[in-house]
């Protein structure tokens, strides 16, 4: 079961982030315009915004186990289609991949909630670490895989279809083994499709949309996503403007992803203690603010800034998803909270890089956008404080 959860988590990141490293090769081969090329990276985000809100309904119709299997199968199919000859296949496969990754992404916290059996800290840690490990794998291995296969981009994009495919195999095998056990039968009953036609009105998306605590969790995750996608997009350019070579900028950017892995793993574990959970909700965004501020005032300290960014982003991811899992009262409730928070988060994540670039263009430098986004990160600390003050009992330590 641990292997299936890890592969599910890697499916959320590896196939979609693998496009970035081979984008120049795709451009040279297809001669697509920069605008069309950008759709290869923003298309999955658009799919997420469109698909995520209906996932709780799909879960009620099909059940958690079936829908996860369908999402993994669809993700593998989309990754393969994307690598086939022709720009139509490239575009169509990207959209198929984006839709099914969106389904899997919304359901992943529900899977953690369902499998955690009241003690989800380790599974949440595995999940959040996988969210940080995935981009690092894609960034570090996609180009070497292409070189080894003699195919600059189609080969490695097809190879990454193995991640959801292996995840599907592990998922089906794990649930086949559990079906004969009493625990497995109870879980299947709890996660199967609704047969009575009634909706879980106490935990549905409509109820979640009216829950102030859920909106605070949504805001926390949205600001985490904003910082992650903005720095992922612009950090190499900021480093280059500060005097780093392209090779050094790439290496320093990789440091951010690597540092985020242990941070995102440790935070859910540390959050088991009430005092640790309270402190981490408030303090996790602070290193992000410090890293961005350091790049603004002392760009020569870029490596230290990258370490701080990785630490803060990894910790914030760990806090955000721990909040979702611990706040959820049931598996359907976890899916509803995840749907709302991730839809808003991805929307804000798409706006962030554009806003950062517009600030740079308008001011002619990087200091102002860095300062603005550092201030936003500090604002996230206030959201963590509000979570603590408003819902001391609503969000429980894992």
Coordinates of C-alpha atoms in Angstrom, one line a residue:
X1 CA 0.0 0.0 0.0
X2 CA 2.9 2.4 0.7
X3 CA 4.3 1.8 -2.8
X4 CA 0.9 2.5 -4.4
X5 CA 0.6 5.8 -2.4
X6 CA 4.1 6.9 -3.3
X7 CA 3.6 6.1 -7.0
X8 CA 0.2 7.9 -6.9
X9 CA 1.9 11.0 -5.4
X10 CA 4.7 10.9 -8.0
X11 CA 2.1 10.7 -10.7
X12 CA 0.8 14.1 -9.6
X13 CA 4.1 15.8 -10.3
X14 CA 6.5 13.8 -12.5
X15 CA 4.7 13.5 -15.9
X16 CA 3.6 17.2 -15.9
X17 CA 6.8 18.7 -14.7
X18 CA 8.9 16.6 -17.1
X19 CA 7.9 18.9 -20.0
X20 CA 10.0 21.9 -18.7
X21 CA 13.5 20.4 -19.1
X22 CA 12.7 19.2 -22.7
X23 CA 10.8 22.3 -23.8
X24 CA 13.6 23.6 -26.0
X25 CA 13.8 20.2 -27.8
X26 CA 10.0 20.2 -28.3
X27 CA 10.3 23.8 -29.8
X28 CA 13.1 22.8 -32.2
X29 CA 11.2 19.7 -33.3
X30 CA 7.7 21.0 -33.7
X31 CA 8.4 24.7 -34.4
X32 CA 5.5 25.7 -32.2
X33 CA 5.3 29.4 -31.2
X34 CA 6.2 30.3 -27.6
X35 CA 2.6 30.9 -26.8
X36 CA 1.6 27.4 -28.0
X37 CA 4.5 25.9 -26.1
X38 CA 3.4 27.6 -22.9
X39 CA 0.1 25.7 -23.2
X40 CA 2.1 22.5 -22.6
X41 CA 2.8 23.6 -19.1
X42 CA -0.3 25.7 -18.4
X43 CA -2.7 23.3 -20.0
X44 CA -2.7 20.8 -17.1
X45 CA -3.4 23.7 -14.7
X46 CA -6.4 24.8 -16.8
X47 CA -7.6 21.1 -16.7
X48 CA -7.3 21.1 -13.0
X49 CA -9.4 24.2 -12.5
X50 CA -12.1 22.7 -14.7
X51 CA -12.1 19.1 -13.4
X52 CA -11.3 19.4 -9.7
X53 CA -14.7 20.8 -8.6
X54 CA -16.5 17.7 -10.0
X55 CA -14.2 15.1 -8.4
X56 CA -16.2 14.7 -5.2
X57 CA -19.3 13.9 -7.2
X58 CA -17.4 11.4 -9.3
X59 CA -16.1 9.8 -6.1
X60 CA -19.7 9.4 -4.8
X61 CA -20.7 7.8 -8.1
X62 CA -17.7 5.4 -8.6
X63 CA -16.1 5.0 -5.2
X64 CA -12.6 6.0 -4.2
X65 CA -10.9 2.8 -5.2
X66 CA -12.3 2.7 -8.7
X67 CA -11.8 6.4 -9.4
X68 CA -8.1 6.2 -8.3
X69 CA -7.6 3.3 -10.6
X70 CA -9.2 5.2 -13.5
X71 CA -7.1 8.3 -12.7
X72 CA -3.9 6.3 -12.8
X73 CA -4.9 4.5 -16.1
X74 CA -5.9 7.8 -17.7
X75 CA -2.6 9.5 -16.6
X76 CA -0.6 6.7 -18.2
X77 CA -2.6 6.9 -21.4
X78 CA -2.2 10.7 -21.6
X79 CA 1.5 10.5 -21.0
X80 CA 1.8 7.9 -23.9
X81 CA -0.4 9.9 -26.2
X82 CA 1.6 13.0 -25.6
X83 CA 4.8 11.3 -26.9
X84 CA 3.3 10.1 -30.2
X85 CA 4.1 11.8 -33.5
X86 CA 2.0 14.9 -34.4
X87 CA 1.2 18.1 -32.6
X88 CA -2.4 16.9 -32.3
X89 CA -1.2 14.0 -30.2
X90 CA 1.0 16.3 -28.2
X91 CA -1.8 18.7 -27.4
X92 CA -4.5 16.0 -26.9
X93 CA -2.2 13.8 -24.7
X94 CA -1.4 16.9 -22.5
X95 CA -5.1 17.6 -21.9
X96 CA -5.9 13.9 -21.1
X97 CA -2.9 13.8 -18.8
X98 CA -4.0 17.0 -17.1
X99 CA -7.6 15.9 -16.5
X100 CA -6.7 12.6 -14.9
X101 CA -3.8 14.0 -12.9
X102 CA -6.4 16.6 -11.5
X103 CA -8.6 13.7 -10.4
X104 CA -5.8 11.9 -8.7
X105 CA -4.5 15.1 -7.1
X106 CA -7.9 15.9 -5.5
X107 CA -8.3 12.3 -4.3
X108 CA -4.8 11.8 -2.8
X109 CA -5.5 13.5 0.6
X110 CA -8.7 11.4 0.8
X111 CA -6.5 8.3 0.2
X112 CA -4.2 9.4 3.0
X113 CA -7.2 10.0 5.3
X114 CA -8.8 6.6 4.4
X115 CA -5.6 4.6 4.9
X116 CA -4.3 6.5 7.9
X117 CA -6.8 4.8 10.3
X118 CA -6.7 7.7 12.7
X119 CA -2.8 8.1 12.7
X120 CA -2.1 9.6 9.2
X121 CA 1.1 11.4 10.1
X122 CA 3.5 9.0 8.4
X123 CA 1.3 8.6 5.3
X124 CA 0.9 12.4 5.1
X125 CA 4.7 12.7 5.4
X126 CA 5.2 10.2 2.6
X127 CA 2.6 12.0 0.4
X128 CA 4.1 15.5 0.9
X129 CA 7.7 14.2 0.5
X130 CA 6.6 12.7 -2.8
X131 CA 5.2 16.0 -4.0
X132 CA 8.6 17.5 -3.5
X133 CA 10.5 14.5 -4.9
X134 CA 8.5 14.4 -8.1
X135 CA 9.7 17.7 -9.6
X136 CA 13.3 16.9 -8.5
X137 CA 13.1 13.6 -10.4
X138 CA 11.7 15.1 -13.5
X139 CA 14.2 18.0 -13.5
X140 CA 17.2 15.7 -12.9
X141 CA 16.4 12.6 -15.0
X142 CA 14.3 13.7 -18.0
X143 CA 17.1 15.0 -20.2
X144 CA 19.5 12.1 -19.3
X145 CA 16.8 9.6 -20.2
X146 CA 16.3 11.3 -23.5
X147 CA 20.1 11.2 -24.2
X148 CA 20.2 7.5 -23.3
X149 CA 17.3 6.7 -25.6
X150 CA 18.5 8.9 -28.4
X151 CA 15.1 10.7 -28.3
X152 CA 15.4 14.2 -27.0
X153 CA 11.8 14.5 -25.8
X154 CA 9.4 11.8 -27.0
X155 CA 11.3 9.0 -25.4
X156 CA 11.5 10.4 -21.9
X157 CA 7.9 11.7 -21.9
X158 CA 6.8 8.2 -22.8
X159 CA 9.1 6.6 -20.1
X160 CA 7.4 8.7 -17.4
X161 CA 4.1 6.9 -18.3
X162 CA 5.6 4.0 -16.3
X163 CA 5.0 6.0 -13.0
X164 CA 1.2 5.9 -13.2
X165 CA 1.2 2.5 -14.8
X166 CA 3.2 1.0 -12.0
X167 CA 1.1 2.9 -9.5
X168 CA -2.0 1.3 -11.1
X169 CA -0.5 -2.2 -10.8
X170 CA 0.4 -1.6 -7.1
X171 CA -3.0 -0.1 -6.3
X172 CA -4.9 -3.0 -7.8
X173 CA -2.7 -5.6 -6.2
X174 CA -2.9 -3.9 -2.8
X175 CA -6.7 -3.7 -2.9
X176 CA -7.1 -7.2 -4.1
X177 CA -5.1 -8.5 -1.1
X178 CA -7.2 -6.4 1.3
X179 CA -10.6 -7.4 0.0
X180 CA -10.5 -10.7 1.9
X181 CA -9.7 -9.1 5.2
X182 CA -12.4 -7.7 7.6
X183 CA -10.6 -4.3 7.6
X184 CA -10.5 -4.3 3.8
X185 CA -14.2 -5.2 3.5
X186 CA -15.1 -2.3 5.9
X187 CA -12.9 0.0 3.9
X188 CA -14.5 -1.0 0.6
X189 CA -17.9 -0.4 2.1
X190 CA -16.9 3.0 3.2
X191 CA -15.2 4.0 0.0
X192 CA -17.6 2.4 -2.5
X193 CA -20.1 4.2 -4.7
X194 CA -23.3 5.5 -3.1
X195 CA -26.1 3.2 -3.9
X196 CA -29.0 4.9 -2.1
X197 CA -28.9 8.0 -4.2
X198 CA -28.4 10.3 -1.2
X199 CA -25.5 12.7 -0.9
X200 CA -23.3 13.2 2.1
X201 CA -24.7 16.5 2.9
X202 CA -22.7 16.9 6.1
X203 CA -19.4 16.6 4.2
X204 CA -20.2 17.6 0.7
X205 CA -18.6 20.4 -1.3
X206 CA -21.5 22.7 -0.7
X207 CA -21.1 22.4 3.0
X208 CA -17.3 22.9 2.7
X209 CA -17.8 26.1 0.7
X210 CA -19.7 27.6 3.7
X211 CA -17.0 26.5 6.3
X212 CA -14.8 29.4 7.4
X213 CA -12.1 27.0 8.7
X214 CA -12.0 25.2 5.3
X215 CA -11.5 28.6 3.6
X216 CA -8.5 29.3 5.9
X217 CA -7.0 26.0 4.9
X218 CA -7.7 26.8 1.3
X219 CA -6.0 30.2 1.6
X220 CA -2.9 28.5 3.3
X221 CA -2.6 26.0 0.5
X222 CA -3.2 28.7 -2.2
X223 CA -0.4 30.9 -0.8
X224 CA 1.9 27.9 -0.6
X225 CA 1.1 27.1 -4.3
X226 CA 1.6 30.7 -5.3
X227 CA 5.1 30.8 -3.8
X228 CA 6.1 27.4 -5.2
X229 CA 5.0 28.0 -8.8
X230 CA 6.3 31.6 -8.9
X231 CA 9.8 30.6 -7.6
X232 CA 9.9 27.5 -9.9
X233 CA 9.2 29.8 -12.9
X234 CA 11.3 32.8 -12.1
X235 CA 14.1 31.7 -9.8
X236 CA 16.6 30.8 -12.6
X237 CA 16.1 34.2 -14.1
X238 CA 16.5 36.0 -10.8
X239 CA 19.7 34.1 -10.2
X240 CA 21.0 34.9 -13.6
X241 CA 20.3 38.6 -13.1
X242 CA 22.3 38.4 -9.9
X243 CA 25.4 37.2 -11.8
X244 CA 25.0 33.4 -11.7
X245 CA 25.8 31.4 -14.9
X246 CA 23.1 29.3 -16.4
X247 CA 24.7 26.1 -15.1
X248 CA 25.0 27.6 -11.6
X249 CA 21.4 28.9 -11.7
X250 CA 20.2 25.5 -12.6
X251 CA 22.2 23.8 -9.8
X252 CA 21.0 26.3 -7.2
X253 CA 17.4 25.9 -8.3
X254 CA 17.8 22.2 -7.9
X255 CA 19.0 22.8 -4.3
X256 CA 15.6 24.3 -3.6
X257 CA 13.8 21.1 -4.7
X258 CA 16.2 18.8 -2.9
X259 CA 16.0 20.7 0.5
X260 CA 12.2 20.7 0.2
X261 CA 12.0 16.8 0.3
X262 CA 13.1 16.2 3.9
X263 CA 11.3 19.4 5.1
X264 CA 8.0 18.2 3.6
X265 CA 8.5 14.7 5.1
X266 CA 9.4 15.9 8.7
X267 CA 6.6 18.5 9.1
X268 CA 3.6 16.0 9.2
X269 CA 5.6 13.9 11.7
X270 CA 6.4 16.9 13.9
X271 CA 2.8 18.1 13.7
X272 CA 1.7 15.1 15.8
X273 CA 2.6 17.2 18.9
X274 CA 0.0 20.0 19.4
X275 CA 2.8 22.6 20.2
X276 CA 4.7 21.5 17.0
X277 CA 1.6 21.8 14.9
X278 CA 0.8 25.3 16.2
X279 CA 4.3 26.6 15.7
X280 CA 4.7 25.1 12.2
X281 CA 1.5 26.6 10.8
X282 CA 2.8 30.0 11.7
X283 CA 6.5 29.7 11.1
X284 CA 6.8 27.6 7.9
X285 CA 6.4 30.5 5.5
X286 CA 9.1 32.6 7.3
X287 CA 12.0 31.0 5.4
X288 CA 10.3 31.7 2.1
X289 CA 10.0 35.4 3.0
X290 CA 13.6 35.4 4.2
X291 CA 14.9 33.7 1.0
X292 CA 13.0 36.1 -1.3
X293 CA 14.2 39.1 0.7
X294 CA 17.7 37.9 0.6
X295 CA 17.6 37.7 -3.2
X296 CA 16.4 41.2 -3.3
X297 CA 19.0 42.8 -1.0
X298 CA 22.0 40.4 -1.3
X299 CA 21.9 38.4 -4.5
X300 CA 25.4 37.2 -4.0
X301 CA 24.0 35.0 -1.2
X302 CA 21.9 33.1 -3.7
X303 CA 22.8 29.6 -2.3
X304 CA 21.6 30.5 1.2
X305 CA 18.5 32.0 -0.3
X306 CA 17.8 28.7 -2.2
X307 CA 18.3 26.7 1.0
X308 CA 15.8 29.0 2.8
X309 CA 13.3 28.8 -0.1
X310 CA 13.5 25.0 -0.1
X311 CA 13.1 24.7 3.6
X312 CA 10.1 27.0 3.7
X313 CA 8.3 25.6 0.7
X314 CA 8.7 22.0 1.8
X315 CA 7.5 22.9 5.3
X316 CA 4.5 24.8 4.0
X317 CA 3.5 22.0 1.7
X318 CA 3.7 19.6 4.7
X319 CA 1.6 21.9 6.8
X320 CA -1.0 22.5 4.1
X321 CA -1.8 18.9 3.4
X322 CA -1.6 17.9 7.0
X323 CA -4.3 20.5 7.6
X324 CA -6.5 19.0 4.9
X325 CA -6.1 15.4 6.2
X326 CA -6.5 16.2 9.9
X327 CA -9.4 18.6 9.3
X328 CA -11.4 16.0 7.3
X329 CA -14.1 14.2 9.2
X330 CA -14.4 11.4 6.6
X331 CA -13.0 10.3 3.2
X332 CA -15.7 12.2 1.2
X333 CA -15.1 15.3 3.4
X334 CA -11.3 15.0 2.6
X335 CA -12.1 14.9 -1.1
X336 CA -14.4 18.0 -0.8
X337 CA -11.8 20.0 1.1
X338 CA -9.1 18.9 -1.2
X339 CA -11.2 19.9 -4.3
X340 CA -11.9 23.4 -3.0
X341 CA -8.4 24.1 -1.7
X342 CA -6.5 22.8 -4.7
X343 CA -8.8 24.4 -7.2
X344 CA -8.3 27.8 -5.6
X345 CA -4.6 27.0 -5.1
X346 CA -3.9 26.1 -8.7
X347 CA -5.8 29.2 -9.9
X348 CA -3.7 31.4 -7.8
X349 CA -0.6 29.5 -8.8
X350 CA -1.3 30.3 -12.4
X351 CA -1.7 34.0 -11.6
X352 CA 1.4 34.3 -9.5
X353 CA 4.1 33.8 -12.1
X354 CA 2.3 36.3 -14.5
X355 CA 2.0 38.9 -11.7
X356 CA 5.7 38.5 -10.7
X357 CA 6.7 38.9 -14.4
X358 CA 4.5 41.9 -14.8
X359 CA 6.0 43.6 -11.7
X360 CA 9.5 43.0 -13.0
X361 CA 8.6 44.4 -16.4
X362 CA 6.8 47.4 -14.8
X363 CA 9.6 48.3 -12.4
X364 CA 12.6 47.3 -14.5
X365 CA 14.2 45.1 -11.8
X366 CA 13.7 42.2 -9.5
X367 CA 13.7 43.9 -6.1
X368 CA 10.1 45.1 -6.1
X369 CA 8.5 41.7 -7.1
X370 CA 10.8 39.9 -4.7
X371 CA 9.7 42.3 -1.9
X372 CA 6.1 42.0 -2.8
X373 CA 6.1 38.2 -2.8
X374 CA 8.1 38.1 0.5
X375 CA 5.4 40.2 2.0
X376 CA 2.8 37.8 0.8
X377 CA 4.7 34.9 2.4
X378 CA 4.6 36.8 5.7
X379 CA 0.9 37.2 5.2
X380 CA 0.7 33.5 5.1
X381 CA 2.0 33.4 8.6
X382 CA -1.1 35.4 9.6
X383 CA -3.3 32.8 8.0
X384 CA -1.6 30.2 10.1
X385 CA -2.2 32.3 13.2
X386 CA -5.9 32.7 12.2
X387 CA -6.2 28.9 11.8
X388 CA -4.9 28.6 15.3
X389 CA -7.1 31.2 16.8
X390 CA -10.3 30.3 15.0
X391 CA -10.3 26.6 15.2
X392 CA -8.2 25.2 18.1
X393 CA -10.3 22.1 18.1
X394 CA -11.4 22.0 14.4
X395 CA -7.9 21.1 13.1
X396 CA -6.4 18.3 15.1
X397 CA -2.8 17.3 15.1
X398 CA -2.3 14.1 13.0

